[in-house]
XYZ file of C-alpha atoms in Angstrom:
728
model
C 0.000 0.000 0.000
C 2.889 2.289 -0.778
C 0.640 4.589 -2.810
C -1.221 5.539 0.411
C 1.911 7.063 1.952
C 2.263 10.802 2.398
C 4.352 12.785 -0.118
C 6.220 16.091 -0.054
C 5.344 19.004 -2.302
C 7.817 21.304 -4.064
C 8.284 23.330 -0.853
C 9.024 20.283 1.286
C 5.695 20.244 3.132
C 4.119 16.868 3.856
C 0.868 16.196 2.010
C -1.715 13.458 2.374
C -1.733 11.131 -0.610
C -4.704 11.735 -2.968
C -5.362 8.004 -2.773
C -6.292 8.404 0.900
C -9.028 10.828 -0.071
C -10.161 8.516 -2.862
C -10.416 5.626 -0.417
C -12.407 7.856 1.935
C -14.816 8.872 -0.835
C -15.158 5.270 -1.981
C -15.937 4.190 1.572
C -18.610 6.879 1.889
C -20.117 5.735 -1.400
C -20.196 2.142 -0.211
C -21.939 3.272 2.988
C -24.644 5.079 1.004
C -25.078 2.026 -1.247
C -25.336 -0.242 1.777
C -28.066 1.945 3.281
C -29.947 1.844 0.001
C -29.674 -1.916 -0.270
C -30.830 -2.258 3.322
C -34.104 -0.637 2.283
C -34.749 -3.060 -0.564
C -37.155 -5.962 -0.234
C -36.902 -9.225 -2.159
C -37.470 -8.442 -5.865
C -39.561 -5.361 -5.008
C -38.276 -1.904 -4.085
C -39.350 -0.736 -0.659
C -41.249 2.222 -2.020
C -43.026 2.833 1.250
C -39.759 3.377 3.101
C -38.114 5.810 0.691
C -41.196 7.813 -0.343
C -43.940 9.707 1.494
C -46.720 7.350 2.638
C -49.345 9.905 1.631
C -49.518 12.572 -1.017
C -48.442 15.954 0.286
C -50.834 18.919 0.137
C -49.775 22.426 -0.892
C -50.959 25.533 0.993
C -54.353 26.566 -0.255
C -53.020 29.562 -2.186
C -50.689 27.293 -4.207
C -53.020 24.377 -4.847
C -53.911 23.439 -8.417
C -57.699 23.509 -8.461
C -58.655 24.661 -11.952
C -56.586 23.286 -14.818
C -57.559 26.169 -17.098
C -56.507 28.893 -14.667
C -53.745 27.237 -12.646
C -52.034 25.260 -15.430
C -52.935 26.434 -18.911
C -52.898 30.145 -18.083
C -49.246 30.200 -16.816
C -48.214 28.041 -19.782
C -49.957 30.343 -22.241
C -48.425 33.387 -20.532
C -44.929 31.879 -20.728
C -45.306 31.022 -24.411
C -46.754 34.476 -25.106
C -43.735 36.110 -23.466
C -41.377 33.976 -25.562
C -43.124 35.031 -28.755
C -43.634 38.671 -27.802
C -40.059 39.253 -26.719
C -38.970 39.147 -30.374
C -40.862 42.416 -30.905
C -38.801 44.285 -28.308
C -35.970 46.600 -29.355
C -32.519 45.639 -28.120
C -31.906 48.205 -25.397
C -31.260 48.111 -21.614
C -34.937 48.651 -20.743
C -35.896 45.589 -22.802
C -33.191 43.488 -21.176
C -34.421 44.659 -17.767
C -38.006 43.681 -18.600
C -36.949 40.221 -19.783
C -34.774 39.684 -16.701
C -37.601 40.724 -14.366
C -40.104 38.395 -16.064
C -37.685 35.484 -15.918
C -36.881 36.276 -12.279
C -40.575 36.305 -11.305
C -41.154 32.890 -12.828
C -37.902 31.653 -11.259
C -38.962 32.769 -7.745
C -42.396 31.206 -8.293
C -40.789 27.936 -9.362
C -38.347 27.713 -6.463
C -40.950 28.533 -3.844
C -42.897 25.559 -5.171
C -39.743 23.399 -5.487
C -38.916 24.004 -1.826
C -42.105 22.111 -0.952
C -41.202 19.065 -3.083
C -38.233 17.711 -1.083
C -38.624 13.998 -0.349
C -38.295 13.819 3.468
C -39.609 10.274 3.926
C -36.208 8.742 4.705
C -32.678 10.078 5.350
C -31.447 8.485 2.114
C -34.198 9.934 -0.060
C -33.843 13.266 1.782
C -30.134 13.334 0.960
C -30.590 12.718 -2.767
C -33.617 14.999 -3.061
C -31.931 17.837 -1.169
C -28.672 17.569 -3.146
C -30.711 17.605 -6.349
C -32.530 20.762 -5.236
C -29.339 22.531 -4.113
C -27.717 21.776 -7.472
C -30.617 23.514 -9.192
C -30.274 26.521 -6.890
C -26.505 26.804 -7.343
C -26.717 26.202 -11.075
C -29.132 29.100 -11.511
C -27.133 31.320 -9.170
C -24.588 31.728 -11.976
C -27.353 33.286 -14.090
C -28.490 35.520 -11.215
C -24.951 36.911 -10.908
C -25.306 38.186 -14.479
C -28.608 40.004 -13.840
C -27.150 43.517 -13.774
C -24.186 42.949 -16.159
C -26.593 41.585 -18.792
C -28.183 45.056 -18.960
C -24.835 46.329 -20.300
C -24.887 44.073 -23.353
C -23.834 46.418 -26.173
C -21.742 44.530 -28.741
C -21.754 47.491 -31.151
C -20.232 49.958 -28.688
C -16.583 48.873 -29.058
C -16.967 48.567 -32.844
C -18.062 52.191 -33.055
C -15.149 53.160 -30.834
C -12.755 51.286 -33.144
C -14.131 53.340 -36.048
C -13.397 56.560 -34.160
C -9.850 55.465 -33.213
C -8.865 54.340 -36.709
C -7.422 57.739 -37.642
C -5.175 57.786 -34.544
C -3.906 54.257 -35.298
C -2.988 55.144 -38.892
C -1.361 58.396 -37.891
C 0.698 57.138 -34.934
C 1.572 53.694 -36.329
C 3.181 52.281 -33.128
C 5.514 49.370 -33.855
C 3.851 45.953 -33.627
C 5.409 42.509 -33.297
C 3.265 39.649 -34.560
C 4.098 36.406 -32.757
C 3.205 32.972 -34.081
C 4.040 30.416 -31.357
C 4.364 26.814 -32.526
C 5.501 23.494 -31.116
C 4.658 20.489 -33.291
C 2.098 21.886 -35.730
C 2.520 21.146 -39.416
C 4.442 23.355 -41.798
C 1.211 23.920 -43.749
C -0.517 25.589 -40.774
C 2.474 27.792 -39.986
C 2.887 28.841 -43.613
C -0.790 29.775 -43.850
C -0.633 31.887 -40.678
C 2.551 33.686 -41.761
C 1.098 34.547 -45.158
C -2.077 35.844 -43.483
C 0.034 37.997 -41.141
C 1.874 39.372 -44.153
C -1.518 40.327 -45.606
C -2.255 42.569 -42.608
C -2.440 46.171 -43.799
C 0.011 47.816 -41.435
C 3.431 49.133 -42.361
C 5.206 49.177 -38.984
C 5.031 45.458 -38.189
C 7.497 42.604 -37.695
C 6.486 38.935 -37.883
C 8.117 36.323 -35.638
C 7.765 32.551 -35.758
C 8.369 31.280 -32.205
C 9.368 27.651 -32.747
C 9.453 25.586 -29.569
C 9.980 22.482 -31.688
C 13.481 23.645 -32.746
C 12.885 22.429 -36.309
C 15.263 23.360 -39.154
C 12.376 23.049 -41.626
C 10.465 25.821 -39.824
C 13.588 28.000 -39.739
C 13.917 27.492 -43.494
C 10.229 28.338 -43.952
C 10.647 31.592 -42.011
C 13.649 32.509 -44.146
C 11.722 31.705 -47.338
C 8.776 33.896 -46.303
C 11.014 36.713 -45.061
C 9.993 36.705 -41.380
C 11.937 36.462 -38.129
C 12.615 33.091 -36.491
C 13.125 32.559 -32.746
C 13.885 29.253 -31.045
C 14.976 29.162 -27.416
C 17.504 26.640 -26.057
C 14.936 24.799 -23.891
C 11.174 24.222 -23.526
C 10.776 25.378 -19.942
C 7.246 26.521 -18.980
C 5.741 25.486 -22.331
C 3.996 28.261 -24.309
C 4.432 30.841 -21.530
C 8.196 30.318 -21.582
C 8.200 30.579 -25.364
C 6.364 33.916 -25.228
C 8.620 35.245 -22.464
C 11.689 34.363 -24.553
C 10.200 36.347 -27.438
C 9.444 39.210 -25.035
C 13.152 39.422 -24.251
C 14.257 39.137 -27.897
C 11.904 41.547 -29.674
C 11.186 45.249 -29.262
C 7.792 46.234 -30.702
C 5.659 48.593 -28.610
C 2.649 46.332 -29.123
C 2.478 42.545 -29.455
C -0.113 40.585 -31.411
C -0.301 36.842 -30.736
C -1.808 34.292 -33.131
C -1.753 30.547 -32.619
C -0.523 29.036 -35.874
C -3.928 27.463 -36.582
C -5.449 30.970 -36.710
C -5.650 33.280 -39.717
C -5.858 37.035 -38.985
C -7.800 39.367 -41.251
C -5.980 42.110 -43.123
C -7.606 44.823 -40.958
C -6.783 43.251 -37.576
C -4.336 45.975 -36.506
C -6.413 48.801 -37.970
C -9.272 47.767 -35.681
C -7.279 47.155 -32.480
C -4.259 49.488 -32.338
C -6.350 52.608 -31.685
C -7.466 51.417 -28.245
C -3.890 51.871 -27.004
C -4.361 55.608 -27.222
C -5.426 55.131 -23.597
C -2.188 54.500 -21.611
C -4.055 52.347 -19.078
C -5.068 49.748 -21.698
C -2.860 46.665 -21.503
C -4.627 44.273 -23.857
C -7.341 44.124 -26.530
C -8.955 40.710 -26.986
C -10.994 39.737 -30.055
C -13.293 36.713 -30.399
C -12.239 33.310 -31.633
C -14.281 32.324 -34.667
C -13.762 29.093 -36.588
C -13.927 28.268 -40.277
C -14.664 24.575 -39.725
C -17.617 23.207 -37.784
C -16.892 21.719 -34.382
C -17.088 17.986 -33.877
C -20.633 18.123 -32.409
C -22.123 19.737 -35.507
C -19.967 17.794 -37.918
C -20.756 14.388 -36.465
C -24.473 15.191 -36.186
C -24.614 16.445 -39.773
C -25.435 20.049 -38.817
C -22.230 21.668 -40.126
C -22.266 25.303 -38.902
C -26.024 25.638 -38.334
C -25.781 25.584 -34.535
C -23.349 27.855 -32.631
C -20.390 26.014 -31.130
C -19.984 25.704 -27.385
C -17.698 28.780 -27.189
C -19.965 31.080 -29.221
C -21.884 32.167 -26.107
C -18.667 32.992 -24.282
C -17.060 35.029 -27.068
C -20.146 36.910 -28.249
C -22.009 37.436 -24.984
C -20.087 36.710 -21.770
C -16.992 38.624 -22.856
C -19.157 41.542 -24.025
C -20.885 41.959 -20.660
C -17.578 41.531 -18.800
C -15.973 44.356 -20.775
C -17.709 47.344 -19.049
C -16.563 45.980 -15.676
C -12.919 45.434 -16.724
C -13.189 41.671 -16.305
C -12.269 40.504 -19.826
C -10.629 37.095 -20.143
C -7.456 36.798 -22.227
C -7.876 33.790 -24.522
C -4.367 33.036 -25.776
C -4.709 34.081 -29.408
C -6.058 36.890 -31.601
C -5.203 39.620 -29.088
C -2.986 42.705 -29.034
C -1.018 43.567 -25.887
C 1.151 46.443 -24.670
C 4.766 45.360 -24.159
C 5.334 47.680 -21.184
C 2.296 46.182 -19.396
C 3.581 42.629 -19.845
C 7.029 43.649 -18.650
C 5.512 45.445 -15.638
C 3.937 42.211 -14.374
C 7.060 40.135 -14.999
C 5.978 38.646 -18.315
C 3.582 35.799 -18.936
C 2.495 33.647 -15.987
C 4.560 30.449 -16.038
C 3.407 28.431 -13.025
C 0.060 27.424 -14.611
C -0.599 24.846 -17.306
C -1.873 27.594 -19.652
C -0.765 31.210 -19.757
C -3.557 33.275 -21.265
C -6.327 33.742 -18.702
C -3.786 33.675 -15.889
C -1.703 36.465 -17.432
C -4.861 38.485 -18.027
C -5.844 37.962 -14.390
C -2.448 39.227 -13.236
C -2.879 42.330 -15.406
C -6.245 42.986 -13.746
C -4.840 42.523 -10.249
C -2.146 45.108 -11.087
C -4.749 47.686 -12.127
C -4.422 47.495 -15.910
C -7.382 47.869 -18.298
C -8.396 45.123 -20.734
C -10.686 45.735 -23.713
C -12.943 43.306 -25.577
C -13.761 44.095 -29.208
C -16.643 41.859 -30.292
C -15.669 41.822 -33.942
C -14.472 38.726 -35.805
C -10.961 39.644 -36.973
C -9.483 36.173 -37.387
C -10.475 32.623 -38.204
C -9.296 29.544 -36.349
C -9.467 25.790 -36.637
C -11.307 23.727 -34.015
C -10.283 20.214 -32.941
C -11.736 17.684 -35.354
C -12.235 14.715 -33.023
C -14.039 14.214 -29.729
C -10.823 13.207 -27.976
C -8.888 16.306 -29.096
C -11.827 18.523 -28.127
C -11.903 17.027 -24.641
C -8.157 17.336 -24.143
C -8.309 21.014 -25.044
C -11.295 21.779 -22.790
C -9.844 19.750 -19.887
C -6.604 21.707 -20.131
C -8.561 24.975 -20.034
C -10.517 23.738 -17.023
C -7.347 22.828 -15.141
C -5.913 26.262 -15.926
C -9.029 27.896 -14.439
C -8.698 25.751 -11.319
C -5.096 26.922 -10.957
C -6.251 30.561 -10.976
C -8.094 29.967 -7.705
C -5.248 27.983 -6.152
C -2.628 30.707 -6.689
C -3.535 33.327 -4.054
C -0.006 34.756 -3.866
C 0.635 35.037 -7.600
C -2.978 35.968 -8.470
C -4.553 37.763 -5.474
C -8.066 37.934 -6.937
C -10.056 38.408 -3.734
C -7.705 41.020 -2.257
C -7.124 43.371 -5.185
C -10.088 43.274 -7.585
C -13.203 45.421 -7.221
C -16.723 44.147 -6.476
C -17.903 43.391 -10.010
C -14.625 41.821 -11.027
C -14.963 39.492 -8.032
C -18.540 38.698 -9.082
C -17.322 37.501 -12.472
C -14.566 35.424 -10.912
C -17.090 33.940 -8.485
C -19.199 33.028 -11.506
C -16.156 31.395 -13.089
C -15.496 29.472 -9.875
C -19.094 28.209 -9.766
C -18.896 27.215 -13.426
C -16.098 24.799 -12.526
C -18.775 22.834 -10.639
C -20.930 22.498 -13.763
C -19.687 18.935 -14.513
C -20.811 17.905 -11.017
C -24.249 19.496 -11.464
C -24.729 17.890 -14.869
C -23.709 14.475 -13.519
C -26.270 14.872 -10.726
C -28.981 15.731 -13.269
C -28.092 12.622 -15.260
C -27.407 10.051 -12.542
C -29.878 10.937 -9.775
C -33.078 10.629 -11.865
C -31.871 7.281 -13.226
C -31.004 6.160 -9.709
C -34.477 7.171 -8.541
C -36.046 4.789 -11.077
C -33.590 1.997 -10.314
C -34.119 2.176 -6.545
C -37.703 3.406 -6.540
C -37.772 6.799 -4.843
C -38.622 10.290 -6.009
C -36.423 13.358 -6.115
C -39.390 15.709 -6.603
C -42.337 14.733 -4.415
C -45.091 16.259 -6.519
C -47.654 15.109 -9.096
C -47.103 15.970 -12.790
C -49.972 18.477 -12.779
C -48.083 20.668 -10.321
C -44.977 20.558 -12.466
C -47.090 21.643 -15.431
C -48.321 24.592 -13.376
C -45.042 25.689 -11.774
C -42.134 23.940 -13.466
C -42.944 23.913 -17.173
C -43.648 27.688 -17.531
C -40.297 28.399 -15.877
C -38.508 25.861 -18.106
C -40.055 27.365 -21.250
C -38.793 30.825 -20.317
C -35.403 29.452 -19.262
C -34.982 27.729 -22.607
C -36.093 30.604 -24.838
C -35.547 34.008 -23.178
C -31.727 33.710 -22.859
C -31.575 32.950 -26.576
C -33.164 36.333 -27.269
C -31.025 38.098 -24.665
C -27.823 36.783 -26.255
C -29.001 37.480 -29.817
C -28.976 33.784 -30.719
C -25.572 32.969 -29.243
C -26.985 30.644 -26.578
C -29.468 27.746 -26.611
C -30.087 26.033 -23.312
C -30.844 22.601 -24.742
C -27.666 22.563 -26.856
C -25.701 23.754 -23.835
C -26.989 20.714 -21.958
C -25.632 18.493 -24.743
C -22.205 20.148 -24.464
C -22.228 19.830 -20.679
C -23.248 16.169 -20.810
C -20.440 15.385 -23.272
C -17.915 17.088 -21.031
C -19.085 16.200 -17.525
C -17.715 12.687 -16.979
C -14.193 13.302 -18.362
C -14.194 16.590 -16.428
C -15.096 14.870 -13.159
C -12.307 12.378 -13.726
C -9.814 15.183 -14.367
C -11.051 17.135 -11.331
C -10.518 14.063 -9.163
C -6.941 13.854 -10.477
C -6.105 17.498 -9.765
C -8.310 18.121 -6.728
C -5.426 18.046 -4.258
C -2.593 18.588 -6.752
C -3.914 21.192 -9.228
C -0.477 21.810 -10.741
C 0.311 18.221 -11.658
C 0.752 17.515 -15.367
C -2.182 15.462 -16.685
C -3.193 14.853 -20.284
C -2.017 16.549 -23.464
C -0.286 19.940 -23.388
C -0.856 20.740 -27.086
C -4.120 20.504 -29.025
C -3.868 18.237 -32.053
C -5.299 20.018 -35.123
C -3.699 18.340 -38.162
C -5.837 15.194 -38.040
C -6.680 12.804 -40.854
C -8.702 9.604 -40.531
C -10.004 7.294 -43.234
C -12.802 5.688 -41.261
C -15.566 6.415 -38.810
C -14.526 5.886 -35.187
C -16.132 5.643 -31.744
C -13.882 6.076 -28.726
C -15.453 3.889 -26.029
C -13.305 5.512 -23.337
C -15.507 8.586 -23.616
C -18.735 7.086 -24.974
C -19.308 4.404 -22.316
C -21.302 6.669 -19.900
C -23.889 7.344 -22.603
C -24.106 3.696 -23.627
C -24.427 2.642 -19.987
C -27.187 5.155 -19.325
C -29.218 4.091 -22.356
C -28.904 0.382 -21.506
C -29.914 0.913 -17.867
C -32.781 3.239 -18.758
C -34.260 0.870 -21.331
C -33.860 -1.990 -18.854
C -35.701 -0.085 -16.114
C -38.510 0.860 -18.500
C -38.968 -2.771 -19.492
C -38.811 -3.967 -15.890
C -41.174 -1.359 -14.429
C -43.624 -0.809 -17.270
C -43.173 -3.588 -19.813
C -43.255 -6.727 -17.687
C -46.475 -5.739 -15.812
C -48.224 -5.771 -19.182
C -47.118 -9.378 -19.636
C -47.650 -10.642 -16.106
C -49.686 -8.820 -13.418
C -47.425 -10.207 -10.712
C -44.746 -7.720 -11.795
C -47.060 -4.814 -10.979
C -46.129 -2.456 -8.146
C -47.580 0.583 -6.435
C -46.943 4.036 -7.881
C -45.245 6.650 -5.715
C -45.763 10.406 -5.791
C -43.407 12.071 -8.260
C -42.791 8.935 -10.303
C -44.235 10.563 -13.418
C -41.794 13.452 -13.115
C -38.860 11.068 -12.777
C -39.954 9.149 -15.881
C -40.271 12.418 -17.816
C -36.871 13.638 -16.627
C -35.246 10.358 -17.645
C -36.910 10.444 -21.047
C -35.395 13.875 -21.596
C -32.016 12.665 -20.345
C -32.310 9.654 -22.637
C -32.751 12.023 -25.571
C -29.636 13.968 -24.529
C -27.624 10.793 -24.002
C -28.536 9.507 -27.456
C -27.500 12.818 -29.042
C -24.224 12.686 -27.085
C -23.597 9.142 -28.281
C -24.155 10.221 -31.888
C -21.836 13.200 -31.399
C -19.106 10.843 -30.135
C -18.984 8.967 -33.458
C -16.262 10.843 -35.326
C -16.651 11.103 -39.073
C -13.643 10.476 -41.312
C -11.287 13.402 -41.947
C -9.841 12.544 -45.325
C -8.611 15.999 -46.396
C -5.973 18.130 -44.721
C -7.457 21.315 -46.187
C -11.151 22.172 -45.844
C -13.198 22.850 -48.958
C -15.397 25.934 -49.043
C -18.472 26.613 -51.235
C -16.865 29.440 -53.167
C -18.434 30.007 -56.613
C -16.206 32.028 -58.923
C -16.147 32.490 -62.673
C -12.888 30.916 -63.816
C -11.059 29.847 -66.934
C -8.875 26.742 -67.226
C -6.084 26.986 -69.776
C -5.061 23.463 -70.708
C -3.313 22.186 -73.803
C -3.561 25.542 -75.561
C -7.357 25.747 -75.107
C -9.611 27.671 -72.737
C -12.388 26.026 -70.694
C -14.738 28.436 -68.918
C -16.841 27.508 -65.935
C -17.621 28.151 -62.266
C -15.811 26.805 -59.247
C -17.942 24.473 -57.134
C -15.629 24.645 -54.119
C -12.136 25.888 -53.318
C -9.503 24.908 -50.759
C -5.864 25.770 -50.096
C -4.820 22.758 -52.136
C -7.265 22.674 -55.026
C -10.680 23.356 -56.507
C -13.462 21.682 -58.417
C -14.584 23.393 -61.617
C -17.989 22.988 -63.305
C -17.556 23.697 -67.029
C -19.990 25.406 -69.354
C -18.504 23.562 -72.328
C -17.253 20.074 -73.120
C -14.508 18.625 -70.910
C -10.909 18.437 -72.151
C -10.035 15.151 -73.842
C -6.299 15.500 -74.481
C -3.492 13.915 -72.465
C -2.340 17.210 -70.942
C -2.783 17.558 -67.177
C -0.710 20.672 -66.383
C -2.507 23.988 -66.846
C -3.391 27.400 -65.450
C -6.566 28.436 -63.653
C -7.421 32.124 -64.028
C -9.912 33.910 -61.766
C -10.455 37.318 -63.428
C -12.534 38.762 -60.565
C -9.539 38.581 -58.197
C -6.763 38.657 -60.805
C -5.533 35.252 -59.705
C -3.514 32.874 -61.883
C -2.985 29.507 -60.252
C -0.905 26.689 -61.773
C -2.992 23.505 -61.532
C -2.944 19.823 -62.340
C -6.018 18.000 -63.619
C -6.590 15.123 -61.166
C -9.972 13.741 -62.242
C -13.055 14.469 -64.309
C -16.718 13.570 -63.851
C -20.173 15.058 -64.181
C -22.444 17.168 -62.012
C -26.020 17.760 -63.175
C -25.098 16.773 -66.749
C -22.181 19.245 -66.761
C -18.475 18.335 -66.764
C -16.870 18.520 -63.304
C -13.072 18.728 -63.034
C -10.969 18.148 -59.932
C -7.927 20.444 -59.898
C -4.912 20.397 -57.615
C -2.957 23.632 -57.108
C 0.758 23.453 -57.767
C 2.807 25.637 -55.439
C 2.220 29.165 -56.811
C 4.267 32.291 -56.123
C 4.089 33.601 -52.547
C 2.054 36.622 -53.586
C -0.495 34.427 -55.344
C -0.609 31.997 -52.423
C -1.231 34.862 -50.006
C -3.990 36.201 -52.260
C -5.603 32.752 -52.315
C -5.582 32.621 -48.503
C -7.077 36.106 -48.398
C -9.787 34.972 -50.825
C -10.730 31.858 -48.842
C -10.289 33.066 -45.275
C -10.747 36.822 -45.673
C -13.330 38.950 -43.910
C -15.406 39.296 -47.087
C -16.015 35.563 -47.601
C -19.778 35.103 -47.131
C -19.451 31.492 -45.950
C -17.291 32.572 -42.998
C -20.016 34.753 -41.488
C -21.591 33.824 -38.157
C -24.776 31.799 -38.706
C -27.755 32.859 -36.610
C -30.731 30.594 -35.977
C -33.815 31.096 -33.812
C -34.757 29.140 -30.694
C -37.477 27.131 -32.425
C -35.197 26.293 -35.332
C -32.423 25.244 -32.933
C -34.885 22.989 -31.084
C -35.977 21.336 -34.329
C -32.329 20.846 -35.285
C -31.815 19.095 -31.951
C -34.778 16.779 -32.503
C -33.855 16.291 -36.149
C -30.393 15.059 -35.219
C -32.095 12.271 -33.250
C -34.503 11.336 -36.045
C -31.782 11.292 -38.694
C -29.202 9.520 -36.506
C -26.771 10.355 -39.284
C -23.616 8.773 -37.773
C -25.472 5.431 -37.597
C -27.661 5.568 -40.716
C -25.041 7.098 -43.021
C -21.964 5.093 -42.260
C -18.888 6.797 -43.756
């Protein structure tokens, strides 16, 4: 039992082994299970012991007497509010009205919920009370945003950027553009460098910060005419890499782009002006992605539904900005060199450097700005595993913020509203626990035979459903379509079990190294895959739930001897589990990764183009375009000669791209050619990147859908079951 022995930390202090705590938790779990089993009878759950022996009665004022008035009227009112809110103008008074209406229904719901605790037995009281407290704490995070949500003005900083543009062009402070890299492919780095060269700003210097110490990347930097920095070691990961660059460059301002990001040509024009204010240390812009995240891709939704970070970048950051509580996100930001030097450079003791460095800037009194304007495009992880590794690393970094009181004195130095936002962040770290409770406890209630909500369904229709309707639809309007509660529950369910495992690993040693330190982006796979390490909770839930349904409600139809008495609240538990079953099935579908056969994404770019091949011209329209090639639909007959080397001209953008004919076919009775780009001149390659990933590309715009449409997309993903029906 050597692993139970105490250990010493980096400062020589004796610490209890984490295994001791795990054994303690396991013992407590076994005790709870033993108490539950002690209340079970032979082949029949002891419903009378774990549930109230008689139906509870509400106070007269709260009783449901008339279905039309007490049930249908609140439901109709809630649905009317959801429909009518779309007619309101987007201004603080409207946000206040929506918040007040939601708060009234929330208070009404929780007053009723406080009467539904199952107090029949200590075991059922424990589970029912924990379930209720999770609901209260979960919604507290929304209550903390009541006042800040009234300050939601995404256009305000954009207008300010317009006003500051003249100052930026006149002053032209020197800017260093840093592209940190470790093991990313040469293709990604080349693309980012060319995009940085496209930025319309004269006084700039581009640096490739190679922590992989690769001669090929040094040669690439020399070829593209940019600076190359590679330190002698890899101490402190990305933070150490950035600090090395801080000591070996001299620009007044520093722009940082991860090499899988592509900045727009006007990035500096839109951000430099904010540094007219000497107190501004950093300007953060949102992360927007040109490829759909794995949830949408695997479910066949592409970019129809906002990704899980859309709400954070286009709402949370916006309402944090007026209170100087912006989060630095590691890429697509511009920082003041003197501010970074004043705090001793980037924070190195945490697993990630971005949010932690931003927090240190705030604790030292600096100002951080958030410009809610998409000024770059990034690439999201393409598999479920890579997505989880990235999010788990971010979560551990956030935990480390709250376990570094000396380096990051949040509670001592920040003002009231800044502390409110950090409290909200701290509570959000408990989200995996809350989501696990919402998934496991209702299933456990059906397995054991006790209720978590001691109330009949009619009461839930009167008090619970109106609140749920508003909760699911009003925030979507408040955030201008950047948030959908039901999709958020899918994201949380996908993340909760791996997150709980990681939290258990770092609970007592938050600075231990666990998991991947770099997000894998250059992924190719020729077949459909399902990683059972992450999918087993969803499979287990579905198997257990179907088994319980058959046991409790199927077998009594076959043999009356399997019948049992019904307990108060059973209908609610069945309904909750049906909803959870829907979420679990969607999560299981989202876990089935589709093949990734191409390194470069294809985009639906339709351009008039001419193919010169074998001395002849073939006019047509591009069907799609990527960094590596294009497909061309011809207006005339396809070429028949043996020549394969040619030139593709795009007159609209004055592009001439050397191509090779790879294949030919037909599309709607018209010839369809597959073309592969041969390495063009750097100027042409940069123009191609600007064409595909530039700010004017219509297919890169943020897609907005309504609440009803998002709900139908959710249900449609279940009906289609695309990862199962359409096997790739």
